[in-house]
């Protein structure tokens, strides 16, 4: 075999990137905790392995998830990834089958046409050549879309596309050059040798008739090899590093490794697996409704990767979970942000010695260290009851929910105690959302003590924020139920018999209840007993955030209202008589911008009970002005 | 240490009841306004404090904290700012749209920085 | 030839403007959405600051409207006003089209729907009522709670739906403070054994003898004033209403049970006025009331020639101010018609 110098850039790039990936994987593997290491080892031999393979085919090659969100974008990614994969796969088979030897080096397959210019004259070889041309055409169609997306994102249904660094731009250019230069190189070679299929053959023939194809061809073979080599070498420092990292991430995830509370090498893998596709930006309501375009997960990940200050990005997020739901790579964006929120306080942990000296010189006392503490909370004597009702802070501002729950308890004959009737203690979830787990624990312990001593078997709350923390972070021996679950249970066992009211309503999934706790069916069951439940455009896993989220610490009330107004517009598109939700905060936030009545599921049930007063559901707040001013402000 | 007690001893007894505005320390006010401009909007209606979850158990008075920070009197509210539970109820009652609990968190943060002479 | 003027709204402003124009010899047609004239004022028992019976003002207006030059069309709204040549074309909800030489918007205000402040429990607790509902009780001559008790303690919450960005109303409704003081005195006079508390943010006693009325409430009637915005109300087992407020002057949270809680609901741009404005391209301000051409010199003028404003469609006002504003609107119209 004679040596061809033009394959050198390709070879250098390929072996470099392979070696780099192996080293990086080893480093990351070593950074895992003991149990995660075991998980990954076990995952490699068994069902998780097959799962990973199928996920790699589905997601890394076919990009099914992107397809679901945006078919055109999905096609673009699929043509590039799956097309390239097919090109390599069939190229290798072609080289192996038709080439001079078996088990060739990769360059033989990549530059097959160069080494076998006369290939594909007849029969099977001809069909193979046709297929290779077809695959190349497939990739080139995706490439056209990619170029148009870069210059005009709106044509692809994207509102925003991520900004690129210089390295990214060079890598992108070399990526874009790979396939056109291959097309040109193959066509010219085919033109000179009068071979090739429908694409390379036709194009080559046309070019050969106007220029000396055999002389020009090497230029494009060089360009082809160079662009491949450049792309591979720049891969680790560019955004395209996500391509190999995603494969590793898939194996880790399928082995059962999760983000957890602290940063680990798994979080690092996730950061590098982000492709900056921008789907999280397009999905984010902060972008759509509030015009805030610098805090989305893609920017958080980017900031974390580059080690820049992300404290403002970290806090300014509704934590609604919509981005995580649509992330095509499946990165745990919520937990990643939470880790960052928890870490935020660390900068205050230590005062450098030199600064201490400075403080002493300035007579500044360092003794008055301010730390958050709830030691002022006093033990209370709990009341014994079967069922504890914890309304939560917000519900005290929506007394209709409390009244309705009391009515429901009485109607069903439940022996309950209203735990925070005259003011309780916060459930601790808001503090956790602020990243202050330690302080939250003080509140959790306080509440747990009351719950334990009450001897109750069940804890019911109408607040999804409280529900999530009771369910996940409290160690209780009682059953924790959101009121939607509790009411569903009462109706099912027959102790509550609401009547059907023949009204059309829509249901809004609160973030903490739906995506946050996976409760989708119970509220729908309950509404189904009472009213005609219409479907809405964005519901269940895709449900919108009301904008009132406690997880955001910077958003202004104007912008919150803009988010709410846009969401309510989508919810009330088909003119339902009421928007039903299952969260006091959602109710409050929506009520201030909605013309349509916003009601909690408990109110709907209480209204449908046989002894209830005549329904007030039809009294729609006729104030068009509210939304007008909301959108003006 | 001796200086601290001397300070207390020296001024503790004869400490003026006057808010000496010219001697006030308004760095905390600056720190908060820079980060949360809605801090300026408070008109002292007290709705935040009326419903405050933490305020039912201890002295936590957001309205007063706001006033004292504006005047530059930090000692009286030093403890209070650490007692907020961040429950966010005050956000829903404030008629002026002040991001109340963030103001409390920023006040606590600023106070820490002040102690470290980082402000 | 007498000119034809159409006025949207037969409340205080509409009637006063119509009567003033009719006295000048113009023909006026009042389009009133309800079945009777008088607007929001007819519900009132007595008026601040002198507490004269509201009926006196109403009968004055009723006398004014009985004029051969005035015609009143009831149960009809004005949907739209537009220019057609030199005159105006007015579309009514009845489908009719009227021609006019000038048009006055006097659509007044809507009272804030108190159920939008859910935390105060209106529509949820029986013993939470609004200021006009208290006037109804005064008119009825007796004051009882929903469960038939004589109240021993009554609370008034000021600024319900006013000065509150949570309900998208940044504006002050101006008259509720003095109304609360007036009503507090009336409660005390009616039930000498009843304690009265006003929960206010600021006392805005802007008019003549308002401040004196405030002083009288303290001096003569022992009305209690607590400075603080109520955050929430809840009901108690014995059908009382418990309010949570910060006593901002004492600097401590305060809880109190009252037998009757009165919400001083504020003024908002009326819904009919708003849709008329939207349809006709009349400019509205951030507070959603109609924007006048100039706040000082032309407070009765719209941007459209021939279209004028009278009364609370431009901003919250007392009855005194409304009558003055309506008269000046009539003068503006007369000036406009004579110049044509």
CSV table of N, CA and C in Angstrom, one decimal, chain A residues 315 345 348 351 355 358-359 362-365 367-374 376-377 393-394 396-397 423-426 430-431 434 436 443 550-555 557 585 588, chain B residues 1 3-4 7 31 36 38 53-54 56-58 60 75 78 81-89 91-93 97 99 101-102 105-106 108-109 111-118:
chain,number,residue,atom,x,y,z
A,315,UNK,N,-30.1,32.1,40.7
A,315,UNK,CA,-31.3,32.5,41.6
A,315,UNK,C,-32.5,32.8,40.7
A,345,UNK,N,-23.5,29.7,49.4
A,345,UNK,CA,-23.2,30.3,50.6
A,345,UNK,C,-21.7,30.1,51.0
A,348,UNK,N,-18.7,32.4,52.1
A,348,UNK,CA,-18.6,33.1,53.3
A,348,UNK,C,-18.0,32.2,54.4
A,351,UNK,N,-12.7,33.3,56.5
A,351,UNK,CA,-12.1,34.6,56.3
A,351,UNK,C,-10.6,34.4,56.2
A,355,UNK,N,-7.2,39.0,56.1
A,355,UNK,CA,-8.3,39.9,56.2
A,355,UNK,C,-8.7,40.0,57.7
A,358,UNK,N,-6.8,42.6,59.1
A,358,UNK,CA,-7.3,43.9,58.6
A,358,UNK,C,-8.5,44.3,59.4
A,359,UNK,N,-9.4,43.3,59.7
A,359,UNK,CA,-10.6,43.6,60.5
A,359,UNK,C,-10.2,44.1,61.9
A,362,UNK,N,-9.1,47.5,62.1
A,362,UNK,CA,-10.2,48.5,61.9
A,362,UNK,C,-11.2,48.4,63.0
A,363,UNK,N,-10.9,47.7,64.0
A,363,UNK,CA,-11.9,47.5,65.2
A,363,UNK,C,-13.2,47.0,64.8
A,364,UNK,N,-13.2,46.2,63.8
A,364,UNK,CA,-14.5,45.6,63.4
A,364,UNK,C,-14.6,44.2,64.1
A,365,UNK,N,-15.7,44.1,64.8
A,365,UNK,CA,-15.9,42.8,65.5
A,365,UNK,C,-16.2,41.7,64.6
A,367,UNK,N,-17.1,38.8,66.0
A,367,UNK,CA,-17.9,37.9,66.8
A,367,UNK,C,-19.4,37.9,66.4
A,368,UNK,N,-19.9,39.0,65.9
A,368,UNK,CA,-21.3,39.1,65.6
A,368,UNK,C,-21.6,38.4,64.3
A,369,UNK,N,-21.2,37.2,64.2
A,369,UNK,CA,-21.5,36.4,63.0
A,369,UNK,C,-23.0,36.2,62.9
A,370,UNK,N,-23.5,36.6,61.8
A,370,UNK,CA,-25.0,36.4,61.5
A,370,UNK,C,-25.2,35.1,60.9
A,371,UNK,N,-25.9,34.2,61.6
A,371,UNK,CA,-26.3,33.0,60.9
A,371,UNK,C,-27.8,32.8,61.1
A,372,UNK,N,-28.4,32.2,60.1
A,372,UNK,CA,-29.8,32.0,60.2
A,372,UNK,C,-30.2,30.9,61.2
A,373,UNK,N,-31.1,31.3,62.0
A,373,UNK,CA,-31.5,30.3,63.1
A,373,UNK,C,-32.9,30.4,63.4
A,374,UNK,N,-33.5,29.3,63.7
A,374,UNK,CA,-34.9,29.3,64.1
A,374,UNK,C,-35.1,28.8,65.5
A,376,UNK,N,-35.7,30.2,68.0
A,376,UNK,CA,-36.8,30.8,68.7
A,376,UNK,C,-38.1,30.0,68.7
A,377,UNK,N,-38.2,29.0,67.8
A,377,UNK,CA,-39.4,28.2,67.8
A,377,UNK,C,-39.6,27.4,69.0
A,393,UNK,N,-48.5,28.2,54.4
A,393,UNK,CA,-48.5,29.7,54.5
A,393,UNK,C,-49.4,30.3,53.5
A,394,UNK,N,-49.3,29.9,52.2
A,394,UNK,CA,-50.0,30.6,51.1
A,394,UNK,C,-51.5,30.4,51.2
A,396,UNK,N,-53.4,30.4,53.6
A,396,UNK,CA,-54.0,31.4,54.5
A,396,UNK,C,-54.5,32.6,53.8
A,397,UNK,N,-53.9,32.8,52.6
A,397,UNK,CA,-54.4,33.9,51.8
A,397,UNK,C,-55.4,33.6,50.8
A,423,UNK,N,-51.7,29.8,62.6
A,423,UNK,CA,-50.3,30.1,62.2
A,423,UNK,C,-49.4,29.0,62.6
A,424,UNK,N,-48.8,28.3,61.6
A,424,UNK,CA,-47.9,27.2,61.8
A,424,UNK,C,-46.5,27.7,61.5
A,425,UNK,N,-45.7,26.7,61.2
A,425,UNK,CA,-44.3,27.0,60.8
A,425,UNK,C,-44.1,26.6,59.4
A,426,UNK,N,-43.4,27.4,58.6
A,426,UNK,CA,-43.2,27.0,57.2
A,426,UNK,C,-42.7,25.6,57.0
A,430,UNK,N,-39.3,26.4,50.8
A,430,UNK,CA,-38.7,27.6,50.3
A,430,UNK,C,-37.3,27.7,50.6
A,431,UNK,N,-36.9,27.4,51.9
A,431,UNK,CA,-35.5,27.5,52.2
A,431,UNK,C,-34.7,26.5,51.5
A,434,UNK,N,-33.9,27.8,48.2
A,434,UNK,CA,-32.9,28.8,48.3
A,434,UNK,C,-31.5,28.2,48.5
A,436,UNK,N,-30.7,26.4,51.2
A,436,UNK,CA,-30.3,26.4,52.6
A,436,UNK,C,-30.9,25.2,53.3
A,443,UNK,N,-36.7,23.7,60.5
A,443,UNK,CA,-38.2,23.8,60.4
A,443,UNK,C,-38.8,22.4,60.2
A,550,UNK,N,-42.1,30.2,44.0
A,550,UNK,CA,-41.3,30.6,45.1
A,550,UNK,C,-39.8,30.3,44.9
A,551,UNK,N,-39.5,29.6,43.8
A,551,UNK,CA,-38.1,29.2,43.6
A,551,UNK,C,-37.4,30.4,43.0
A,552,UNK,N,-38.1,31.4,42.5
A,552,UNK,CA,-37.3,32.5,41.9
A,552,UNK,C,-37.2,33.6,42.9
A,553,UNK,N,-36.0,34.1,43.1
A,553,UNK,CA,-35.7,35.0,44.1
A,553,UNK,C,-35.5,36.4,43.6
A,554,UNK,N,-35.5,36.6,42.2
A,554,UNK,CA,-35.3,37.9,41.7
A,554,UNK,C,-36.4,38.5,40.8
A,555,UNK,N,-37.3,37.6,40.3
A,555,UNK,CA,-38.2,38.1,39.3
A,555,UNK,C,-39.2,39.1,39.9
A,557,UNK,N,-42.6,41.5,40.2
A,557,UNK,CA,-44.0,41.1,40.2
A,557,UNK,C,-44.7,41.4,38.8
A,585,UNK,N,-50.9,29.0,45.4
A,585,UNK,CA,-50.1,30.0,44.8
A,585,UNK,C,-50.5,30.2,43.4
A,588,UNK,N,-53.8,32.2,43.3
A,588,UNK,CA,-53.6,33.6,43.6
A,588,UNK,C,-52.9,34.3,42.4
B,1,UNK,N,-11.3,42.5,71.8
B,1,UNK,CA,-12.4,42.2,72.7
B,1,UNK,C,-12.7,43.3,73.7
B,3,UNK,N,-12.0,46.3,73.4
B,3,UNK,CA,-12.5,47.5,72.7
B,3,UNK,C,-14.0,47.4,72.5
B,4,UNK,N,-14.4,46.2,72.2
B,4,UNK,CA,-15.9,46.0,72.0
B,4,UNK,C,-16.6,46.3,73.3
B,7,UNK,N,-16.7,49.9,74.1
B,7,UNK,CA,-17.7,50.6,73.3
B,7,UNK,C,-19.0,50.5,73.9
B,31,UNK,N,-26.3,48.3,49.1
B,31,UNK,CA,-26.1,46.9,48.7
B,31,UNK,C,-27.4,46.3,48.2
B,36,UNK,N,-31.8,44.7,44.4
B,36,UNK,CA,-33.2,44.5,44.4
B,36,UNK,C,-33.9,45.9,44.5
B,38,UNK,N,-36.7,47.0,44.0
B,38,UNK,CA,-38.0,47.2,44.6
B,38,UNK,C,-38.0,47.5,46.1
B,53,UNK,N,-45.2,34.5,58.6
B,53,UNK,CA,-45.2,33.2,59.3
B,53,UNK,C,-44.2,33.2,60.5
B,54,UNK,N,-43.0,33.7,60.2
B,54,UNK,CA,-42.0,33.7,61.3
B,54,UNK,C,-42.4,34.7,62.4
B,56,UNK,N,-45.1,35.3,63.7
B,56,UNK,CA,-46.0,34.8,64.7
B,56,UNK,C,-45.2,34.1,65.9
B,57,UNK,N,-44.0,33.8,65.6
B,57,UNK,CA,-43.2,33.1,66.7
B,57,UNK,C,-42.1,34.0,67.3
B,58,UNK,N,-41.6,35.0,66.6
B,58,UNK,CA,-40.6,35.9,67.1
B,58,UNK,C,-40.7,37.2,66.5
B,60,UNK,N,-40.1,39.5,63.9
B,60,UNK,CA,-39.6,39.6,62.6
B,60,UNK,C,-40.5,40.6,61.9
B,75,UNK,N,-27.9,48.2,64.0
B,75,UNK,CA,-27.9,47.4,65.2
B,75,UNK,C,-29.3,46.8,65.6
B,78,UNK,N,-30.3,43.6,63.5
B,78,UNK,CA,-29.2,42.6,63.2
B,78,UNK,C,-29.7,41.2,63.4
B,81,UNK,N,-33.1,39.9,60.8
B,81,UNK,CA,-33.0,39.5,59.4
B,81,UNK,C,-32.7,38.1,59.2
B,82,UNK,N,-32.2,37.4,60.3
B,82,UNK,CA,-31.8,36.0,60.2
B,82,UNK,C,-33.0,35.1,60.5
B,83,UNK,N,-34.1,35.7,60.9
B,83,UNK,CA,-35.2,34.8,61.3
B,83,UNK,C,-36.2,34.5,60.2
B,84,UNK,N,-36.1,35.1,59.1
B,84,UNK,CA,-37.1,34.9,58.0
B,84,UNK,C,-37.0,33.5,57.5
B,85,UNK,N,-38.2,32.9,57.3
B,85,UNK,CA,-38.3,31.5,56.8
B,85,UNK,C,-38.4,31.4,55.3
B,86,UNK,N,-38.4,32.6,54.6
B,86,UNK,CA,-38.4,32.6,53.2
B,86,UNK,C,-39.7,32.0,52.6
B,87,UNK,N,-40.8,31.9,53.4
B,87,UNK,CA,-42.0,31.3,52.9
B,87,UNK,C,-42.7,32.0,51.8
B,88,UNK,N,-42.4,33.3,51.7
B,88,UNK,CA,-42.9,34.0,50.5
B,88,UNK,C,-44.4,34.5,50.6
B,89,UNK,N,-45.0,34.4,51.8
B,89,UNK,CA,-46.3,34.9,52.0
B,89,UNK,C,-46.4,36.4,51.8
B,91,UNK,N,-44.7,38.2,49.9
B,91,UNK,CA,-44.7,38.5,48.4
B,91,UNK,C,-46.1,38.7,47.9
B,92,UNK,N,-47.0,37.9,48.4
B,92,UNK,CA,-48.4,37.9,47.9
B,92,UNK,C,-49.2,39.0,48.5
B,93,UNK,N,-48.8,39.6,49.7
B,93,UNK,CA,-49.6,40.6,50.3
B,93,UNK,C,-49.1,42.0,50.0
B,97,UNK,N,-45.4,45.6,45.5
B,97,UNK,CA,-44.6,44.7,44.7
B,97,UNK,C,-43.1,44.6,45.1
B,99,UNK,N,-40.0,42.9,46.5
B,99,UNK,CA,-39.6,41.5,46.6
B,99,UNK,C,-39.1,41.2,48.0
B,101,UNK,N,-39.0,39.0,50.6
B,101,UNK,CA,-38.1,38.0,51.3
B,101,UNK,C,-36.7,38.1,50.7
B,102,UNK,N,-36.6,38.5,49.4
B,102,UNK,CA,-35.2,38.7,48.9
B,102,UNK,C,-34.5,39.8,49.5
B,105,UNK,N,-33.2,38.4,52.7
B,105,UNK,CA,-32.0,37.6,52.5
B,105,UNK,C,-30.8,38.5,52.2
B,106,UNK,N,-31.0,39.5,51.3
B,106,UNK,CA,-29.9,40.4,51.0
B,106,UNK,C,-29.5,41.2,52.2
B,108,UNK,N,-29.4,40.1,55.3
B,108,UNK,CA,-28.6,39.2,56.1
B,108,UNK,C,-27.2,39.1,55.4
B,109,UNK,N,-27.3,38.9,54.1
B,109,UNK,CA,-26.0,38.8,53.3
B,109,UNK,C,-25.1,40.0,53.5
B,111,UNK,N,-25.2,42.2,55.9
B,111,UNK,CA,-24.7,42.3,57.3
B,111,UNK,C,-23.5,41.4,57.5
B,112,UNK,N,-23.5,40.2,56.9
B,112,UNK,CA,-22.3,39.4,57.0
B,112,UNK,C,-21.1,40.0,56.3
B,113,UNK,N,-21.4,40.6,55.2
B,113,UNK,CA,-20.3,41.2,54.4
B,113,UNK,C,-19.7,42.4,55.2
B,114,UNK,N,-20.7,43.1,55.8
B,114,UNK,CA,-20.3,44.3,56.6
B,114,UNK,C,-19.3,43.8,57.7
B,115,UNK,N,-19.7,42.7,58.4
B,115,UNK,CA,-18.8,42.2,59.5
B,115,UNK,C,-17.5,41.8,59.0
B,116,UNK,N,-17.4,41.4,57.8
B,116,UNK,CA,-16.1,41.0,57.2
B,116,UNK,C,-15.4,42.1,56.5
B,117,UNK,N,-16.1,43.3,56.6
B,117,UNK,CA,-15.5,44.5,56.0
B,117,UNK,C,-15.4,44.3,54.5
B,118,UNK,N,-16.4,43.6,53.9
B,118,UNK,CA,-16.3,43.4,52.5
B,118,UNK,C,-17.3,44.3,51.7
